[in-house]
Coordinates of C-alpha atoms and ligand atoms in Angstrom, one line a residue:
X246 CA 73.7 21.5 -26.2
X247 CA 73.3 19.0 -23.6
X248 CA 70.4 19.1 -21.4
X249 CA 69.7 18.2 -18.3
X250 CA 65.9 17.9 -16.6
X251 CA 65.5 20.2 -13.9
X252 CA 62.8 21.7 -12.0
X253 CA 62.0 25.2 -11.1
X254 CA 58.2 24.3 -10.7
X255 CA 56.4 25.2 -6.6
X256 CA 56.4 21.3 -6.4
X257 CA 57.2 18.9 -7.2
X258 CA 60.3 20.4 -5.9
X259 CA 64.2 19.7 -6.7
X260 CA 65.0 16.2 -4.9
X261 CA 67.7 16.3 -2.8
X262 CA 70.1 13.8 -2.9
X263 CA 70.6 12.3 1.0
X264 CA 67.0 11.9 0.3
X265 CA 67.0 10.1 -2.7
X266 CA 69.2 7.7 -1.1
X267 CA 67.5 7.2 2.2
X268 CA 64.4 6.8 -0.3
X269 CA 66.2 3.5 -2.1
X270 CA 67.4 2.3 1.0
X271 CA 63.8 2.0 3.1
X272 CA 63.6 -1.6 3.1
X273 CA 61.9 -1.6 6.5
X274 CA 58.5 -2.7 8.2
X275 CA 56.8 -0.2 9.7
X276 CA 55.8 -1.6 13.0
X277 CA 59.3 -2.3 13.9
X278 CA 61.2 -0.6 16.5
X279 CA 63.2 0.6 13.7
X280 CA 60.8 2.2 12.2
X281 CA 59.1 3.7 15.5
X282 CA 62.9 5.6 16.5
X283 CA 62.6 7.0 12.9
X284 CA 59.4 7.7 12.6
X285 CA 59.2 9.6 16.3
X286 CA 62.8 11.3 15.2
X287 CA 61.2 12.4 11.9
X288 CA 57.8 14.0 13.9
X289 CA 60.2 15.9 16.3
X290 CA 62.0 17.1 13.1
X291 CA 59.4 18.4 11.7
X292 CA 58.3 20.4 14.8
X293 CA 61.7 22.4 14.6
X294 CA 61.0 22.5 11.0
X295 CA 57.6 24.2 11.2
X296 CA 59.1 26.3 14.5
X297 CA 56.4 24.8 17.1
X298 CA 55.7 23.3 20.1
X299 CA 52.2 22.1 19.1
X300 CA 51.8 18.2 18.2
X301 CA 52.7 16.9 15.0
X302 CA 50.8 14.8 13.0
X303 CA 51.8 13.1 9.6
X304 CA 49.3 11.7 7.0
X305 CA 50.0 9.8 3.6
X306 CA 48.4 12.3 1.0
X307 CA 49.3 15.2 -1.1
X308 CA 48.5 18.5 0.7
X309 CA 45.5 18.5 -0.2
X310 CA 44.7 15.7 1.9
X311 CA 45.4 17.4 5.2
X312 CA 43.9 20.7 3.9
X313 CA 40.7 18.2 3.8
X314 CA 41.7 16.9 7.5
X315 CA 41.7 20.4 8.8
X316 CA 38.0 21.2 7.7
X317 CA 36.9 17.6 8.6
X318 CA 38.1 17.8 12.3
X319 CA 37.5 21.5 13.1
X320 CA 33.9 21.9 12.0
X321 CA 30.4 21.0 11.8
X322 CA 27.9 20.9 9.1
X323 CA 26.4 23.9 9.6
X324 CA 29.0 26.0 10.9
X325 CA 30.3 29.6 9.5
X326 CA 33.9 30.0 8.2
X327 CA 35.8 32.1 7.1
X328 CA 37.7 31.7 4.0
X329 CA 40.4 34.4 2.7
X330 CA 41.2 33.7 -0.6
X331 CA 43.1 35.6 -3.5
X332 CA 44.0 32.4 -5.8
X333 CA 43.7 29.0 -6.6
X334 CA 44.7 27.4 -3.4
X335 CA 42.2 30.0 -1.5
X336 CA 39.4 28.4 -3.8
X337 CA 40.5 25.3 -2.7
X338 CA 39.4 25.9 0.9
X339 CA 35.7 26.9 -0.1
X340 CA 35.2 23.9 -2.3
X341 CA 36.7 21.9 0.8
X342 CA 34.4 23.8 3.5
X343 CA 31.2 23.4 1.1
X344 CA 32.0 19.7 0.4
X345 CA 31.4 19.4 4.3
X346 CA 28.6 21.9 4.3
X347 CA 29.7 24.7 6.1
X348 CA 28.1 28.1 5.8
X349 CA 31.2 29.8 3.7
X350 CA 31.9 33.4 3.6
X351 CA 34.9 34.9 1.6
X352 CA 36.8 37.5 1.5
X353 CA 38.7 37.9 -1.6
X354 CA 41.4 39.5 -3.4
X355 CA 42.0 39.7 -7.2
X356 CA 44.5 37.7 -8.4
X357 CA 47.9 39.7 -7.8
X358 CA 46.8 41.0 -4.6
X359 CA 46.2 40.6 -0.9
X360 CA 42.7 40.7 0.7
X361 CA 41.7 44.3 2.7
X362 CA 42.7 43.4 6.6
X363 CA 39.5 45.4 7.1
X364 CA 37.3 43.7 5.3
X365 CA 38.9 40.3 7.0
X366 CA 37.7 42.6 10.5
X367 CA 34.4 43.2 9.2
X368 CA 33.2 39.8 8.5
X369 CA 34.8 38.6 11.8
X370 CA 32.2 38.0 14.8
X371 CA 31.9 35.5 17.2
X372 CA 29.9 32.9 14.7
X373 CA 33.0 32.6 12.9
X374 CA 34.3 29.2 13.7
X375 CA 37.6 29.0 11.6
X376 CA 39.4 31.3 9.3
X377 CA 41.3 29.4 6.1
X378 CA 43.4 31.4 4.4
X379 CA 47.1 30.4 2.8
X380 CA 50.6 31.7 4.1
X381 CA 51.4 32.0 0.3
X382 CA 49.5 31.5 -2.6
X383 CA 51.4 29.6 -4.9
X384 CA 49.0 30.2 -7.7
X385 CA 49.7 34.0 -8.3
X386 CA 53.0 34.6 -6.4
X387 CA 51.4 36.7 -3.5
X388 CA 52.3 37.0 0.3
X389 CA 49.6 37.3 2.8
X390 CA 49.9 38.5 6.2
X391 CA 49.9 35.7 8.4
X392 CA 50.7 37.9 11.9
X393 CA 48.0 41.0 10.5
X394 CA 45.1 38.4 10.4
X395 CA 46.2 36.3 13.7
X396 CA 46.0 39.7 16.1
X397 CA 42.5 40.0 14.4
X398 CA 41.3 36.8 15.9
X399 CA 43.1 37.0 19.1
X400 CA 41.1 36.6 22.2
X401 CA 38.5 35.1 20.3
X402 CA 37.6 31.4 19.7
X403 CA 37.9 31.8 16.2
X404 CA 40.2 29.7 15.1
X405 CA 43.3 29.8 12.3
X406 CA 44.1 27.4 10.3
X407 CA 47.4 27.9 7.5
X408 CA 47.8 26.2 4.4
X409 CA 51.6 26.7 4.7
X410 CA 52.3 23.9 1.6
X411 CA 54.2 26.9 0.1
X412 CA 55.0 28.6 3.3
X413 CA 57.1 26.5 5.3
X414 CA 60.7 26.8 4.5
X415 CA 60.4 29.6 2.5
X416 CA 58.9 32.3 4.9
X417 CA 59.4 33.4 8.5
X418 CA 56.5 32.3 10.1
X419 CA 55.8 32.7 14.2
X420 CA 53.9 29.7 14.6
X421 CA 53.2 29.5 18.7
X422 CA 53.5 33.4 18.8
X423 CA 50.9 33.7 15.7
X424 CA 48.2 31.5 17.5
X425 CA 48.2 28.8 14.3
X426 CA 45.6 26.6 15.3
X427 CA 46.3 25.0 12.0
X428 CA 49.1 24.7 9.6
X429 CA 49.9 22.3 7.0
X430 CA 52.6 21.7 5.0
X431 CA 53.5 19.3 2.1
X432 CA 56.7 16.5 1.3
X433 CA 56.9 17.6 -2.3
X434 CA 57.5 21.5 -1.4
X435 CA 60.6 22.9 0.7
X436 CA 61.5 19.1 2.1
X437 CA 62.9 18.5 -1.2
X438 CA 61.5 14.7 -1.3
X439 CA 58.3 13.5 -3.7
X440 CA 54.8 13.9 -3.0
X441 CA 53.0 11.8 -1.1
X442 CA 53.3 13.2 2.6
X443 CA 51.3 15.9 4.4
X444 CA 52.0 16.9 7.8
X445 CA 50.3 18.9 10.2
X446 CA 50.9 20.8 13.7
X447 CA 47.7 21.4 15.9
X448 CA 47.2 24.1 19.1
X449 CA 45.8 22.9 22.1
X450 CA 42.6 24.5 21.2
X451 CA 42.1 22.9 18.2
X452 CA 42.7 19.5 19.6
X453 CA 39.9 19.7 21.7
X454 CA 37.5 21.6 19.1
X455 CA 38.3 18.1 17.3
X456 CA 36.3 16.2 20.0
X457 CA 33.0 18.7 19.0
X458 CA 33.3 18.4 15.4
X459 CA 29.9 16.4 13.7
X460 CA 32.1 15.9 10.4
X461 CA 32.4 12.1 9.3
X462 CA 35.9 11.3 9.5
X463 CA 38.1 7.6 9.7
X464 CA 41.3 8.3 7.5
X465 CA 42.0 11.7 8.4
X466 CA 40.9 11.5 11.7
X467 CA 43.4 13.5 13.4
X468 CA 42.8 12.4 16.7
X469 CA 43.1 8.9 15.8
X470 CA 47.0 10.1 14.1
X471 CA 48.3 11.8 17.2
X472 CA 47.5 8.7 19.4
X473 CA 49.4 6.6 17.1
X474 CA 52.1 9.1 16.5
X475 CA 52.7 9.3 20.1
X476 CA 53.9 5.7 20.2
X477 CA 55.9 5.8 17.4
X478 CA 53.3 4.7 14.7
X479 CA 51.0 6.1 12.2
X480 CA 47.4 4.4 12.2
X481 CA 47.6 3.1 8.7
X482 CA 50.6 2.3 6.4
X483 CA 52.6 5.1 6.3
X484 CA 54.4 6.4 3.0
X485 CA 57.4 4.8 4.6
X486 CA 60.1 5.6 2.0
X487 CA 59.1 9.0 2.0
X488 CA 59.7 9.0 6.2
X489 CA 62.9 8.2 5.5
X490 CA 63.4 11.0 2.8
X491 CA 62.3 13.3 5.2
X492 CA 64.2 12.1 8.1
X493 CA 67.4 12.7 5.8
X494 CA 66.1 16.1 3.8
X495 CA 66.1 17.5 7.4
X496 CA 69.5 16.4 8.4
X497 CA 70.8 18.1 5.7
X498 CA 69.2 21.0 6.5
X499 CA 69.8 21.3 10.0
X500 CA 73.7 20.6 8.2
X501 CA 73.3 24.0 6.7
X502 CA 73.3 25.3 10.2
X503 CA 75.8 22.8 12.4
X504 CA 73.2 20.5 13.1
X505 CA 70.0 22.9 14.4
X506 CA 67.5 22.1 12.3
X507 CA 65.6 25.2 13.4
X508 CA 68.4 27.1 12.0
X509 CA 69.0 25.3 8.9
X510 CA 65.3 26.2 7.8
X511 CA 65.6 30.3 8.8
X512 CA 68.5 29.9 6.5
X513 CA 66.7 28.0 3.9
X514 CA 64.4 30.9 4.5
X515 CA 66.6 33.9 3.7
X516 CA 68.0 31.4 0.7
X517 CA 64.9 31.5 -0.8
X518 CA 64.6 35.2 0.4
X519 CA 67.6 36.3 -1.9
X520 CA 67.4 34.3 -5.2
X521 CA 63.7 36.1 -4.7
X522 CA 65.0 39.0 -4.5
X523 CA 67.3 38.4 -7.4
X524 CA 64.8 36.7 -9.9
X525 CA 62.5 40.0 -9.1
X526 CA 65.0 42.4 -10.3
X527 CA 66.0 40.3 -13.1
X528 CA 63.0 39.6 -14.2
X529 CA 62.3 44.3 -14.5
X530 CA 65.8 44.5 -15.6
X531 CA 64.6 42.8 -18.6
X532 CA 61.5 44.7 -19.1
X533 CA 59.2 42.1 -17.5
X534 CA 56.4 42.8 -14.7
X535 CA 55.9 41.5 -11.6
X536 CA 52.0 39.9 -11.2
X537 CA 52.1 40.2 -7.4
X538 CA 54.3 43.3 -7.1
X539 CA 52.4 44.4 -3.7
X540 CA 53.6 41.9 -1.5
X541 CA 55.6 39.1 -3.5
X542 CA 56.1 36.1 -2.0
X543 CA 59.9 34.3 -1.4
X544 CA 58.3 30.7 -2.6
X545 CA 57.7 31.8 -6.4
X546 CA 57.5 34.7 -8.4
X547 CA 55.4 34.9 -10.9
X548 CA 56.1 37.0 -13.6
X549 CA 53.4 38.8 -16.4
X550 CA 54.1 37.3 -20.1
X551 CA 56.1 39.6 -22.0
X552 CA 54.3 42.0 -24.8
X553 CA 53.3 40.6 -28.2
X554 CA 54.6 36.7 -26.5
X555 CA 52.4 33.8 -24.2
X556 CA 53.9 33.0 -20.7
X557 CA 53.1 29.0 -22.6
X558 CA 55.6 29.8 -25.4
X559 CA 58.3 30.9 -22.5
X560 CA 57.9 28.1 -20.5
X561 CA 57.7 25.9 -23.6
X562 CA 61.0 27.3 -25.5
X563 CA 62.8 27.4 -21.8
X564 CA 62.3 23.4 -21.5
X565 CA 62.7 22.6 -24.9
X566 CA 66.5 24.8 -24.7
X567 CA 67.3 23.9 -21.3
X568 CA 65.3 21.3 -20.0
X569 CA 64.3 23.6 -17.0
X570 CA 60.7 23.2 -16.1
X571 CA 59.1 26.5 -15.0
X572 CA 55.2 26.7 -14.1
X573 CA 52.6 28.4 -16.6
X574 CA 49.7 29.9 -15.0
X575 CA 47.1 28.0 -13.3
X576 CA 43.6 27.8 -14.8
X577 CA 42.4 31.3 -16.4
X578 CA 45.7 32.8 -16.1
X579 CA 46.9 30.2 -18.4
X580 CA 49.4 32.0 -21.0
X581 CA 48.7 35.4 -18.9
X582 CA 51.8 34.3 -16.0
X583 CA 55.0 32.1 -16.0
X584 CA 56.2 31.5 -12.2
X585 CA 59.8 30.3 -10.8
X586 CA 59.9 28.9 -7.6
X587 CA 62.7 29.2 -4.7
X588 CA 61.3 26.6 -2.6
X589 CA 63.9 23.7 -1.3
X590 CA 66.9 22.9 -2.7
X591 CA 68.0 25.7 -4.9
X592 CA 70.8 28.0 -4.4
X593 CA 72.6 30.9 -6.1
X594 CA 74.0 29.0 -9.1
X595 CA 70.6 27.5 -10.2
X596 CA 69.5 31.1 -9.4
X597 CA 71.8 32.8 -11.9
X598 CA 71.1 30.0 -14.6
X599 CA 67.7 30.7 -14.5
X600 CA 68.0 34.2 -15.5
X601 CA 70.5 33.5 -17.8
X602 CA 68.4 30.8 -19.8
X603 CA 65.1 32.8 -19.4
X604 CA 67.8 35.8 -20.9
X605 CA 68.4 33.5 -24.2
X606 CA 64.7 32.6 -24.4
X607 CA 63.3 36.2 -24.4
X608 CA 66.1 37.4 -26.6
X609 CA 64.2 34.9 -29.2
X610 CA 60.9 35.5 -28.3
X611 CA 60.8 39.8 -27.7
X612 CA 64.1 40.2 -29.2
X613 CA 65.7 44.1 -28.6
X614 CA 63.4 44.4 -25.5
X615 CA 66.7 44.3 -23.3
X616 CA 70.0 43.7 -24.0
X617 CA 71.9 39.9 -22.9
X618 CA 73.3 40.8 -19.2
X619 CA 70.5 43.2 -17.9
X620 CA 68.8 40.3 -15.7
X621 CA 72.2 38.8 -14.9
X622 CA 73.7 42.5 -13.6
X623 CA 70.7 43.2 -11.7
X624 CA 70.5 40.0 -9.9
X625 CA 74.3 39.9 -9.1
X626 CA 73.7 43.3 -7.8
X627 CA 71.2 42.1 -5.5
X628 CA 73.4 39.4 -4.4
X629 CA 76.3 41.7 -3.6
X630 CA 74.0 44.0 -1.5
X631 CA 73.0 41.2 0.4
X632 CA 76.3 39.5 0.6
X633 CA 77.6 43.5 2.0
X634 CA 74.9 43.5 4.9
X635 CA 76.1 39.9 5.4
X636 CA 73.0 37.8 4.7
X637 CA 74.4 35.5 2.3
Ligands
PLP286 C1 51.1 22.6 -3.6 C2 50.1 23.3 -2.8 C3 49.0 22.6 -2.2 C4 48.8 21.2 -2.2 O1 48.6 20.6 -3.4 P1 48.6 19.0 -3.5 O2 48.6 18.9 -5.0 O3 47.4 18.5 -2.9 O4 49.9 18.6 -2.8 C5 48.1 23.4 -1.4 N1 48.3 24.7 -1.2 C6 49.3 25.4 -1.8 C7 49.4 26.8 -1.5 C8 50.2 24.7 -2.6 O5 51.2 25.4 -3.2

């Protein structure tokens, strides 16, 4: 058959297409007035988006890049953190918090599972600078408790920072109520455009813990970004095609929900929500586990290889059939995990085609495990409960 290249991977996500086109058509200058009512439009946007008051901030760099921007402007050599970590992206924050010699201490979680909130309590005290952790950890498909560890910290002057790459747009998240100091989020995730862009909304408090920090810093020198962003601009060359994708991703968002963008993005939430949901029971229907069963995330589920078959062979034979790209496992768990995201600009009918490729690719790989239609019944069950209570 015919195939057509699609992505099911937790970013790069699925383009959409008012953002491809404002992409091709940013032929502009960037300190322009032009740009300036965009760019300001696009920063305001995004404050809906990530559901905050707090000052925006955008920065030309994968997410990794304003990860680095949040350790560089909140500490001091020297200082203790805090680093909650149950995955890749949680080791990311302790290599970033050594590389700018911070005394790191971490609380962990196998892979699968969610750290012990009191074991995050017992390694709290008043030393504690700033707490990393991730809203979702993209590598092995698990939710943390964002609110649980905020009321932890609260009245102190620890502060929290979010890697929400995977977060945003696919989870409910109480931003001002919370007490983020910190969260981040990434172009190439739920805004459906390419990588390239990071963005970033700061509290009041960490603002000004900004002006104590000892770090070296020019590029990703926050401060320096809000001034600029203020009047319009960004302090260097911005990724200005990627602006533009933004600016149109979010329209069509907030089109999902007659023209509120804050709206559009709870309902990209409970989008992402259901085909969850769905892909979940599919995925047992057919005789498959969960990895993160505990507290699975809505951005991807990742899901344990089958018996006597690689999670590389599945994701291998579902490209090669379908040209659908899922994710392997990252670094050990290599082979061990396959992972479908529902972050962006999916819906039910990429959903249901998922389960019905990964149906034909399992009935090759662990044939008479299940029967054709198991994954597909469970999942339109799922849907029909959902579209019963009204939430589709
Ligand atoms: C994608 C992702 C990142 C950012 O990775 P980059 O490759 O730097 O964009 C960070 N954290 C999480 C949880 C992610 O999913």
């Amino acid at each position: 058959m015919f195939r057509k290249t699609r992505l099911f991977t937790p970013g790069p996500t699925p383009l959409a297409p008012a953002a491809q086109f404002a992409m091709a058509a940013a032929d502009l200058h960037h300190r322009t007035p032009e740009f300036r009512a965009l760019y300001s439009r696009v920063l305001q946007q995004l404050q809906s988006f990530i559901g905050t008051k707090n000052d925006v901030v955008a920065i030309a760099a994968s997410g990794t890049g304003a990860m680095e921007a949040a350790v560089s402007n909140l500490t001091s050599p020297g200082d203790k953190v805090l680093v909650l970590t149950a995955g890749k992206f949680g080791e990311r924050w302790t290599s970033l918090a050594k590389a700018f010699g911070c005394a790191v201490t971490v609380v962990s979680a196998p892979y699968g599972e969610t750290f012990s909130l009191d074991e995050v309590r017992k390694n709290l005290s008043p030393e504690v600078r700033v707490v990393f952790m991730q809203a979702t950890e993209t590598s092995t498909g698990i939710r943390h408790d964002i609110s649980a560890v905020a009321k932890l910290l609260r009245g102190s002057d620890t502060l929290l920072v979010v890697d929400a790459i995977t977060g945003l747009g696919t989870t409910h998240l109480d931003v001002d109520g919370d007490g983020i100091d910190i969260i981040i989020g990434g172009s190439q995730k739920a805004l459906m455009v390419p990588p390239g862009m990071a963005y970033l909304a700061a509290s009041q408090r960490a603002w000004d813990r900004m002006e104590s920090s000892k770090q070296p810093r020019y590029y990703f020198d926050l401060r320096k970004e809000r001034k600029s962003a203020a009047k319009g601009e960004s302090s260097y060359t911005p990724a200005v095609a990627l602006v533009a994708a933004i600016g149109a991703a979010l329209d069509y968002i907030a089109s999902q929900s007659n023209g509120d963008v804050a709206e559009g993005r709870r309902k990209l939430v409970a989008n992402a929500e259901l085909c969850a949901a769905m892909t979940r029971a599919a995925v047992q229907a057919m005789g498959l586990q969960l990895f993160a069963p505990s507290s699975p995330s809505a951005a991807v589920t990742a899901v344990k290889a089958p018996a006597g078959a690689s999670a590389t062979d599945v994701v291998k034979k579902f490209k090669a059939q379908f040209g659908g790209i899922l994710s392997d496992g990252q670094g050990e768990m290599k082979g061990q995990i396959f992972r479908i995201a529902h972050i962006g600009y999916l819906d039910f009918m990429d959903c249901i085609a998922i389960i019905a490729g990964l149906e034909q690719v399992l009935a090759e790989l662990t044939p008479g495990a299940f029967k054709l239609g198991d994954g597909l019944r469970a999942a339109q069950q799922v849907y029909r409960d959902a579209a019963a209570k009204k939430e589709a």
